[in-house]
Tab-separated table of C-alpha atoms in Angstrom:
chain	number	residue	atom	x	y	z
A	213	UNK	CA	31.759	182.679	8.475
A	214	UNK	CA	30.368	184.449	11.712
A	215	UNK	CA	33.175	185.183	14.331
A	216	UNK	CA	33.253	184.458	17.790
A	217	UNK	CA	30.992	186.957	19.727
A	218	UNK	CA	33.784	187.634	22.980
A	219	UNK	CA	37.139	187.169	23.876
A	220	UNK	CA	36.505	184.134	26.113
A	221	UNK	CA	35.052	182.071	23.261
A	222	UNK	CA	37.677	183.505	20.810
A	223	UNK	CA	39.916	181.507	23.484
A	224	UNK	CA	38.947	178.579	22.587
A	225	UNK	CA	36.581	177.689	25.698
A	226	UNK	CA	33.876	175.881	24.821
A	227	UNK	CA	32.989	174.447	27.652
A	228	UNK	CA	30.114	171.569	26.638
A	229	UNK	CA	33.195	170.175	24.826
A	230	UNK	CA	35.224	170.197	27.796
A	231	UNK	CA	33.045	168.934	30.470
A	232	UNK	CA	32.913	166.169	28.216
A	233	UNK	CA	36.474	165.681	28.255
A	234	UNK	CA	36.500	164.520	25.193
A	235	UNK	CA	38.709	164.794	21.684
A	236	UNK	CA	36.622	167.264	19.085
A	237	UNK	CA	38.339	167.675	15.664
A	238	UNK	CA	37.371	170.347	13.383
A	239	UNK	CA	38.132	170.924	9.493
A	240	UNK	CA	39.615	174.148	8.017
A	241	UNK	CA	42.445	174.279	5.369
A	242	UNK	CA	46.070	173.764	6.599
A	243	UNK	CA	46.390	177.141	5.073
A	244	UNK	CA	44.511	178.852	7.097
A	245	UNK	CA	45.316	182.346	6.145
A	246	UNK	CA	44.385	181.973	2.380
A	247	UNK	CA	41.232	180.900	0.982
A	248	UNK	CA	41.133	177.848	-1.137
A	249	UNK	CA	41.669	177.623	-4.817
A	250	UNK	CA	40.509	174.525	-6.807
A	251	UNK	CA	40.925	175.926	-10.088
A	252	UNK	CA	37.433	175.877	-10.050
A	253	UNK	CA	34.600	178.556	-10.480
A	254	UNK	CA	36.387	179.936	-7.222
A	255	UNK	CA	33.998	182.625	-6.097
A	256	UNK	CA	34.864	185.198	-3.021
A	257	UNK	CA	31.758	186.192	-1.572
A	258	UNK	CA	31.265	189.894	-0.181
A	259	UNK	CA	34.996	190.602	-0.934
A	260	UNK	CA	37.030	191.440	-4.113
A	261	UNK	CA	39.931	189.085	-4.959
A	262	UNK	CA	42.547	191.857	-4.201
A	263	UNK	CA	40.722	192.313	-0.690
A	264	UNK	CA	41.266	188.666	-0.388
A	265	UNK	CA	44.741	188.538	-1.887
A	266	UNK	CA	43.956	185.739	-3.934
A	267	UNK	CA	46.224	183.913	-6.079
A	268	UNK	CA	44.170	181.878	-8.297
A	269	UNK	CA	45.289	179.191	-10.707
A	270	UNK	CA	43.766	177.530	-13.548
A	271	UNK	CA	44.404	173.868	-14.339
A	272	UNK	CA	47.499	174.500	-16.325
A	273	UNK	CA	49.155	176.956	-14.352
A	274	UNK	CA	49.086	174.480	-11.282
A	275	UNK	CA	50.516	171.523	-12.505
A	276	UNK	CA	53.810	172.475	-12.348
A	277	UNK	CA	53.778	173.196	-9.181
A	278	UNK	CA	52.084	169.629	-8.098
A	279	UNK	CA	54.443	167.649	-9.956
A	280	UNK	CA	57.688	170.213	-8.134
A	281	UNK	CA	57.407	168.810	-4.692
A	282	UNK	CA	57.786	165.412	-5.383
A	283	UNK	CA	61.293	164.926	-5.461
A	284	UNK	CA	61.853	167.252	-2.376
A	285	UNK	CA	58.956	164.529	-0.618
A	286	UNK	CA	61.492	162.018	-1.630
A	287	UNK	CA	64.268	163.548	-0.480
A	288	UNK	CA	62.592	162.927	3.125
A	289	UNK	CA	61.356	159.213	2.140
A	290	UNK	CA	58.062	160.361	1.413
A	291	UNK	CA	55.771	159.233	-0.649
A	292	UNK	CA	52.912	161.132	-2.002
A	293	UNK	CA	49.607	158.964	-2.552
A	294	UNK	CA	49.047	158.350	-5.921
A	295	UNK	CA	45.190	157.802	-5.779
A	296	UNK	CA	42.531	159.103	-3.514
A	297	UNK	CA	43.986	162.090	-2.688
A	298	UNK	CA	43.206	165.679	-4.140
A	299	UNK	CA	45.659	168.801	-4.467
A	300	UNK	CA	44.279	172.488	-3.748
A	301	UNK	CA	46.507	175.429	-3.799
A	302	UNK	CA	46.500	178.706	-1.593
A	303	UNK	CA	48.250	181.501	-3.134
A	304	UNK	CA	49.307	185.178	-2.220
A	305	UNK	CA	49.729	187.464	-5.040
A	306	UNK	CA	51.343	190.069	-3.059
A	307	UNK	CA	54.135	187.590	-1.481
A	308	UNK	CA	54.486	185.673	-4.792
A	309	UNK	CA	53.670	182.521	-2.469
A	310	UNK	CA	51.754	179.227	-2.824
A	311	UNK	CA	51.023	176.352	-0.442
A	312	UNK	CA	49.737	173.054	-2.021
A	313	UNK	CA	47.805	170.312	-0.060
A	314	UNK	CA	47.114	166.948	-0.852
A	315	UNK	CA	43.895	165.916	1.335
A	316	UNK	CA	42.140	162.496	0.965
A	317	UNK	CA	39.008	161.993	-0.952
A	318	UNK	CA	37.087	160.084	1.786
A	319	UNK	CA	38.416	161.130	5.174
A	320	UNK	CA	39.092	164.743	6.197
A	321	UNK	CA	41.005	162.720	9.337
A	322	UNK	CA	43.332	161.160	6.814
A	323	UNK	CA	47.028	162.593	6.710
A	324	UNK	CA	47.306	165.376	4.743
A	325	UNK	CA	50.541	166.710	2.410
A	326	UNK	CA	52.513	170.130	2.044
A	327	UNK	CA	54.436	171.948	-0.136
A	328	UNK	CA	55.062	175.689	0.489
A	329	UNK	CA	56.151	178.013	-2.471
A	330	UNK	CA	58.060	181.125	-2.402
A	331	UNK	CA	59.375	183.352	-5.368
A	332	UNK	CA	56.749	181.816	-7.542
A	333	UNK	CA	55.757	182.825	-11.469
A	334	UNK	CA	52.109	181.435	-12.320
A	335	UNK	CA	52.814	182.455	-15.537
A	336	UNK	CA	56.022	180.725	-16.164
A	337	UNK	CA	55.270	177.750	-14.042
A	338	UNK	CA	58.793	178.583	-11.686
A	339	UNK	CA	59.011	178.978	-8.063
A	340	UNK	CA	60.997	177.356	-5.071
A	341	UNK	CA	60.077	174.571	-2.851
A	342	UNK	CA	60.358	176.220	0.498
A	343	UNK	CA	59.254	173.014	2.631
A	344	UNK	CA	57.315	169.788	2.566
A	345	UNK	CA	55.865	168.191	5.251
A	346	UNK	CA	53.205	165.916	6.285
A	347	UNK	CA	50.385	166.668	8.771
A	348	UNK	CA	49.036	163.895	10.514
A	349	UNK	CA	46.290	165.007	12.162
A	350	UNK	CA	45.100	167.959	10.114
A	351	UNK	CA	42.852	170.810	11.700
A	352	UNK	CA	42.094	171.932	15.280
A	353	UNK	CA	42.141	168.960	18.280
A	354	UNK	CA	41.120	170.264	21.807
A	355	UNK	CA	42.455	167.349	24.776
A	356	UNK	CA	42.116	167.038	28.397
A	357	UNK	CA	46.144	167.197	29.659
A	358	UNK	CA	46.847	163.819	31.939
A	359	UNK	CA	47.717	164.865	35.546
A	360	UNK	CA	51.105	165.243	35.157
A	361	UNK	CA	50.815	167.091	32.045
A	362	UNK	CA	48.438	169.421	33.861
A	363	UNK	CA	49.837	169.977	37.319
A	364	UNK	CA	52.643	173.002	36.391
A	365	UNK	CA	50.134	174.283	34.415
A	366	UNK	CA	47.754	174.393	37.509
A	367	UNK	CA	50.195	176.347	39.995
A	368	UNK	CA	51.207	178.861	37.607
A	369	UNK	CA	47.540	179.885	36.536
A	370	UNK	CA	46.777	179.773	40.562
A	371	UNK	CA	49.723	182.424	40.868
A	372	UNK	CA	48.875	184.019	38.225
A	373	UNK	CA	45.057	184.571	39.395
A	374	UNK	CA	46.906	185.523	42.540
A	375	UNK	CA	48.920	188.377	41.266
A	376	UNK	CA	45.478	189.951	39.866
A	377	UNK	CA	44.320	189.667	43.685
A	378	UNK	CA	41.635	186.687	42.220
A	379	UNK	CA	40.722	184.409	44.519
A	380	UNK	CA	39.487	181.150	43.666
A	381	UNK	CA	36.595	179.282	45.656
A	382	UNK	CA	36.985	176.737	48.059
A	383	UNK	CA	34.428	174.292	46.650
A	384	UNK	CA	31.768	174.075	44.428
A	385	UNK	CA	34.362	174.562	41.206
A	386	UNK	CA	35.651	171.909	39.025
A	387	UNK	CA	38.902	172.457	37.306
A	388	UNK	CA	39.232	171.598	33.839
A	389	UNK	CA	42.814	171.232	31.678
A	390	UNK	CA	42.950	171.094	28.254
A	391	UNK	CA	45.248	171.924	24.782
A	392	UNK	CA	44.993	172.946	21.598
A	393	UNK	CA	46.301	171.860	18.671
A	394	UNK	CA	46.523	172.533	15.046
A	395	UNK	CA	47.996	171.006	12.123
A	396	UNK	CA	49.869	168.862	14.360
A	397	UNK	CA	51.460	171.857	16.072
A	398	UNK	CA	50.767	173.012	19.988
A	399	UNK	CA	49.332	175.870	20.244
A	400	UNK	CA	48.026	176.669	23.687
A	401	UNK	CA	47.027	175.480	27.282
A	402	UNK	CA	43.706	176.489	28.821
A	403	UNK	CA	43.484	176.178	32.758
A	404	UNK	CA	39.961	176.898	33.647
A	405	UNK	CA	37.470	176.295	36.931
A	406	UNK	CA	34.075	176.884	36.428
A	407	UNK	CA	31.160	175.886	38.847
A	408	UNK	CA	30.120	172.423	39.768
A	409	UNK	CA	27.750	170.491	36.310
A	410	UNK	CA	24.298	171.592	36.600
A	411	UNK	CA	24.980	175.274	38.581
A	412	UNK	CA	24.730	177.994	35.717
A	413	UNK	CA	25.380	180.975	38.310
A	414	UNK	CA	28.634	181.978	39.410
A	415	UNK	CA	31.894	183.161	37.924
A	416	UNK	CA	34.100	181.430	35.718
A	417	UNK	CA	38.236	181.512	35.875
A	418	UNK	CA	40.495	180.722	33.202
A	419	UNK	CA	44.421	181.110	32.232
A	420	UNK	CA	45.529	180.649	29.348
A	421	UNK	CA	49.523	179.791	28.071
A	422	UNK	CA	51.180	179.855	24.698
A	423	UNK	CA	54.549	178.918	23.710
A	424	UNK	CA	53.549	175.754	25.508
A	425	UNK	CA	56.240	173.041	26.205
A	426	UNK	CA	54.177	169.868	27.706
A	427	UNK	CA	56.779	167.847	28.557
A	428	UNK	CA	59.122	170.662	30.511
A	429	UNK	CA	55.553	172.114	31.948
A	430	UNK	CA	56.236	175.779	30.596
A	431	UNK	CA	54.366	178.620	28.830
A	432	UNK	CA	53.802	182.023	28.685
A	433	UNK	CA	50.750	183.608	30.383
A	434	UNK	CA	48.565	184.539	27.517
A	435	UNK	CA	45.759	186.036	29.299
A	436	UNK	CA	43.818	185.666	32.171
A	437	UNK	CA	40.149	186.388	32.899
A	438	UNK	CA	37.008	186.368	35.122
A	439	UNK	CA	33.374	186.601	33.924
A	440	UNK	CA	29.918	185.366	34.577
A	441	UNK	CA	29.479	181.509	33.881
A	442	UNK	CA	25.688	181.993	33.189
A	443	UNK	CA	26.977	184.389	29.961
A	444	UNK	CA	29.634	182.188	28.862
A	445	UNK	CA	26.887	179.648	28.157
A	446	UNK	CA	24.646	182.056	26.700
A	447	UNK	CA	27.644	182.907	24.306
A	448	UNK	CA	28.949	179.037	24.090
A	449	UNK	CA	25.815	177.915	22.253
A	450	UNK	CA	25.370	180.787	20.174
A	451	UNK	CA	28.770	179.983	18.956
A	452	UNK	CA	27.733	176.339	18.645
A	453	UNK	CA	24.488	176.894	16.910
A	454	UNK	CA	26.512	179.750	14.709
A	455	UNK	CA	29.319	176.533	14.162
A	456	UNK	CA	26.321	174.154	12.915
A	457	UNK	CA	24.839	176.497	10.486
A	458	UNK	CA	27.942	177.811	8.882
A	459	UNK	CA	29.101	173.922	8.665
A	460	UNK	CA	25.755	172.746	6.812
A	461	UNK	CA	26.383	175.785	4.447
A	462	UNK	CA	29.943	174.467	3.587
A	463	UNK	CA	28.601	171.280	3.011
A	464	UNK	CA	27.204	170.059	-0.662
A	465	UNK	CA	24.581	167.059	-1.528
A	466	UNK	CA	25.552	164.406	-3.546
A	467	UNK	CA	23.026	162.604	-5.136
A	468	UNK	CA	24.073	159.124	-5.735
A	469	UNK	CA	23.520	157.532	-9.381
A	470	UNK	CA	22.058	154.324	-9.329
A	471	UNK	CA	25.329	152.158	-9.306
A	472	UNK	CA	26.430	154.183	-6.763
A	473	UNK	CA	23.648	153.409	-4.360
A	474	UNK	CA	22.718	150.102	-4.645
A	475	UNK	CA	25.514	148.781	-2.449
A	476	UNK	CA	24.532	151.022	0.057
A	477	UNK	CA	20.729	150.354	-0.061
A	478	UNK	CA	21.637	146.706	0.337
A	479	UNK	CA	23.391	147.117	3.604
A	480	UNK	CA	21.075	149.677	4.755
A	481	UNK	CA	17.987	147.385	4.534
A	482	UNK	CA	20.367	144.550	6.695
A	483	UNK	CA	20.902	147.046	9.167
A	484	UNK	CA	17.099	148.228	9.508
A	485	UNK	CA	16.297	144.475	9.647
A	486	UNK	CA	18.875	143.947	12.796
A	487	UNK	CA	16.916	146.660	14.187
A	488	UNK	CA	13.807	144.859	13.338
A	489	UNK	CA	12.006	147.644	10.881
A	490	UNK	CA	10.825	146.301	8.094
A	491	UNK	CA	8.819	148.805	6.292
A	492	UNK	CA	6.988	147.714	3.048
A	493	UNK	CA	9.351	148.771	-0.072
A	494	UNK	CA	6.172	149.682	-2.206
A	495	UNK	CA	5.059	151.619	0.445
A	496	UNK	CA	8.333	153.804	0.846
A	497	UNK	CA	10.320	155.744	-1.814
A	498	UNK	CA	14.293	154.622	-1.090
A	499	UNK	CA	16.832	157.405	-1.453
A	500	UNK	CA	20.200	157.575	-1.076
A	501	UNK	CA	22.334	160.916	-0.704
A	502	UNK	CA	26.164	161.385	-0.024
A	503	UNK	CA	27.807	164.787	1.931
A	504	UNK	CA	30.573	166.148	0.874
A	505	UNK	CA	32.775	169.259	2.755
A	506	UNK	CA	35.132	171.080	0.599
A	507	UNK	CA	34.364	168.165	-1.991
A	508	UNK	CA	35.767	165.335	0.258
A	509	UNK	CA	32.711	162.840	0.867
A	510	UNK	CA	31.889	162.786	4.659
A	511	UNK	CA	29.262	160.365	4.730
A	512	UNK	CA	26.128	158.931	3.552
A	513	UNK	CA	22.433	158.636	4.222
A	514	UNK	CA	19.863	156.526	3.119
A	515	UNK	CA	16.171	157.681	3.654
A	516	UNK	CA	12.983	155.961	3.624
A	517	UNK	CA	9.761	158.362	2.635
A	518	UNK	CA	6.498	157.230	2.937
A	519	UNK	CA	4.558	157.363	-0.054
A	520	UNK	CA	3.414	161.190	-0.691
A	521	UNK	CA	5.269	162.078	2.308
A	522	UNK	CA	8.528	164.525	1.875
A	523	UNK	CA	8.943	163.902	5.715
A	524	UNK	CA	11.494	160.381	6.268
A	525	UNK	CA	10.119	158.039	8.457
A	526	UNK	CA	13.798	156.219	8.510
A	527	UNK	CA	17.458	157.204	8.293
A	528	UNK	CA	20.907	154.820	7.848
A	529	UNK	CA	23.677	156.725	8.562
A	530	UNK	CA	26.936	155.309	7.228
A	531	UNK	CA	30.607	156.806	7.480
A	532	UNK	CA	33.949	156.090	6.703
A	533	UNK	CA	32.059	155.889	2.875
A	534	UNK	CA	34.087	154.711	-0.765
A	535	UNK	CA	32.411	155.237	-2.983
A	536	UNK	CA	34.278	153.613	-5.714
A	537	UNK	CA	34.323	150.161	-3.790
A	538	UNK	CA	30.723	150.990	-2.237
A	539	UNK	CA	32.200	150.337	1.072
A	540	UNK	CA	31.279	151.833	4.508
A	541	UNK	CA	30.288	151.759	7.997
A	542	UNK	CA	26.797	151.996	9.231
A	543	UNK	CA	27.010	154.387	12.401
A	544	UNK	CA	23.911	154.831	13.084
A	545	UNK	CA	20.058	153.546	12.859
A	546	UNK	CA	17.141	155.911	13.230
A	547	UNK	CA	13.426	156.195	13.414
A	548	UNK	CA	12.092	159.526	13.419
A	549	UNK	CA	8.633	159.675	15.487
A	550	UNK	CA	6.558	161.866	13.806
């Protein structure tokens, strides 16, 4: 995984997402600092395990320690799924620790479940349940702050620009709020103005707080910074493009079996007839092909190829995919003009 090329985008400030104002989620693991063990063929590329600090377990030596939380889940009324959900385990050898997660099979958005480890014997099967908890909204969520939220925030980032003898425009700036959070928790505010949509010139100016309280409107100064806005861009879609590639490498094909398909095919070829495309079926070759992240099915596509032609002429785009009950939603309808 490439990292971010400055500070500024290391800060979280990627700025098409927040002129857009809009909620972005992004997977990783809930344990962020490990790297995932499936008891599976778990390969670390360019690194040795002990560089890594990998604790890896087979089969065997993890089910003890999937079937050990369950009681301490109860003790907090909670109930672990009992279908659709799969555990992976992230393990330290050198702290003797291990955190379990329970993610759903279907929807990375889906709560997910944890147990963290301490004192723990692979070997022996023994450790101690350290905490459980559930995460609601696993991974990384970026939102605009409402206007009250945002106001303290505002003042102390102006006083804070202030004490590094900054001084903001008078116009031509838009000021943007935002926060961060991940696995649930709140990590960070990001005060920022940058110039007016469709100027690339200028400075940018952004604050940024941590130990963040929304409701009491505190936080600690974290950093603040000045740069060119024209080279934030330049950097913001490197990062983006960097993002995109390094997703579509974590991401596997699933080729569908025939049983598998079919529902899909049928509701695909109602939804290209709503759209009013009704290619000839002998004149197309009908495929249908699932993507999965981290083995968790993200969605579905179903292409038409012409005859002789590995280029698709049409694409249904379905999410929110089972594939045991061959359920899903179509999101999208497209025909590519080539």
């Amino acid at each position: 995984m490439k990292k971010s090329k400055t500070k500024k985008t290391a800060a979280w400030l990627n700025l098409s997402v927040m002129s857009a104002l809009t909620v972005t989620a992004m997977f990783s693991p809930v344990a962020a600092s490990a790297a995932p063990n499936d008891t599976k063929n778990n390969v670390a590329a360019e690194a040795t395990e002990e560089e890594f600090d990998l604790l890896k377990l087979t089969d065997q030596q993890a089910a003890p320690f999937l079937a050990k939380p369950k009681e301490a889940f109860q003790a907090k009324n909670i109930s672990l799924p009992e279908s659709g959900y799969k555990a992976r385990n992230y393990g330290s050898q050198k702290s003797n620790t291990l955190t379990v997660v329970w993610r759903s099979e279907t929807n990375v958005k889906d709560k997910a479940y944890v147990a963290e480890f301490e004192d723990i014997d692979a070997v022996k099967g023994t450790g101690t349940v350290k905490t459980v908890k559930v995460i609601n909204r696993p991974g990384s969520f970026e939102e605009e702050l409402t206007e009250k939220q945002a106001a303290p925030f505002i003042e102390q980032a102006k006083e804070a620009l202030k004490a590094k003898n900054i001084t903001l425009p008078a116009s031509g700036y838009k000021m943007l709020s935002s926060s961060r959070t991940y696995d649930d928790v709140l990590e960070s505010v990001q005060i920022t103005w940058r110039p007016d949509a469709g100027q690339k010139e200028g400075k940018y100016y952004s604050v940024q707080f941590a130990d963040v309280n929304l409701e009491k409107g505190t936080g600690i100064i974290d950093d603040v910074y000045v740069d060119n806005y024209d080279e934030l861009i330049a950097l913001e879609e490197e990062d983006e493009k960097d993002k995109q590639e390094d997703m579509e490498q974590e991401k596997d094909l699933l080729k569908l079996t025939d049983k598998q398909a079919a529902p899909f095919l049928a509701k695909a070829k109602e939804a290209m007839k709503a759209k009013n495309f009704t290619p000839s079926e002998s004149a197309y070759e009908i495929s249908a092909t699932g993507v999965t992240d981290d083995d968790v099915l993200q969605y579905i596509d179903v292409y038409w190829y012409p005859n002789g032609n590995p280029s698709a002429k049409y694409k249904v785009h379905f999410t929110n995919v089972n594939l045991e009950k061959g359920t899903g939603t179509v999101e999208d309808v497209v025909e590519y003009k080539r």
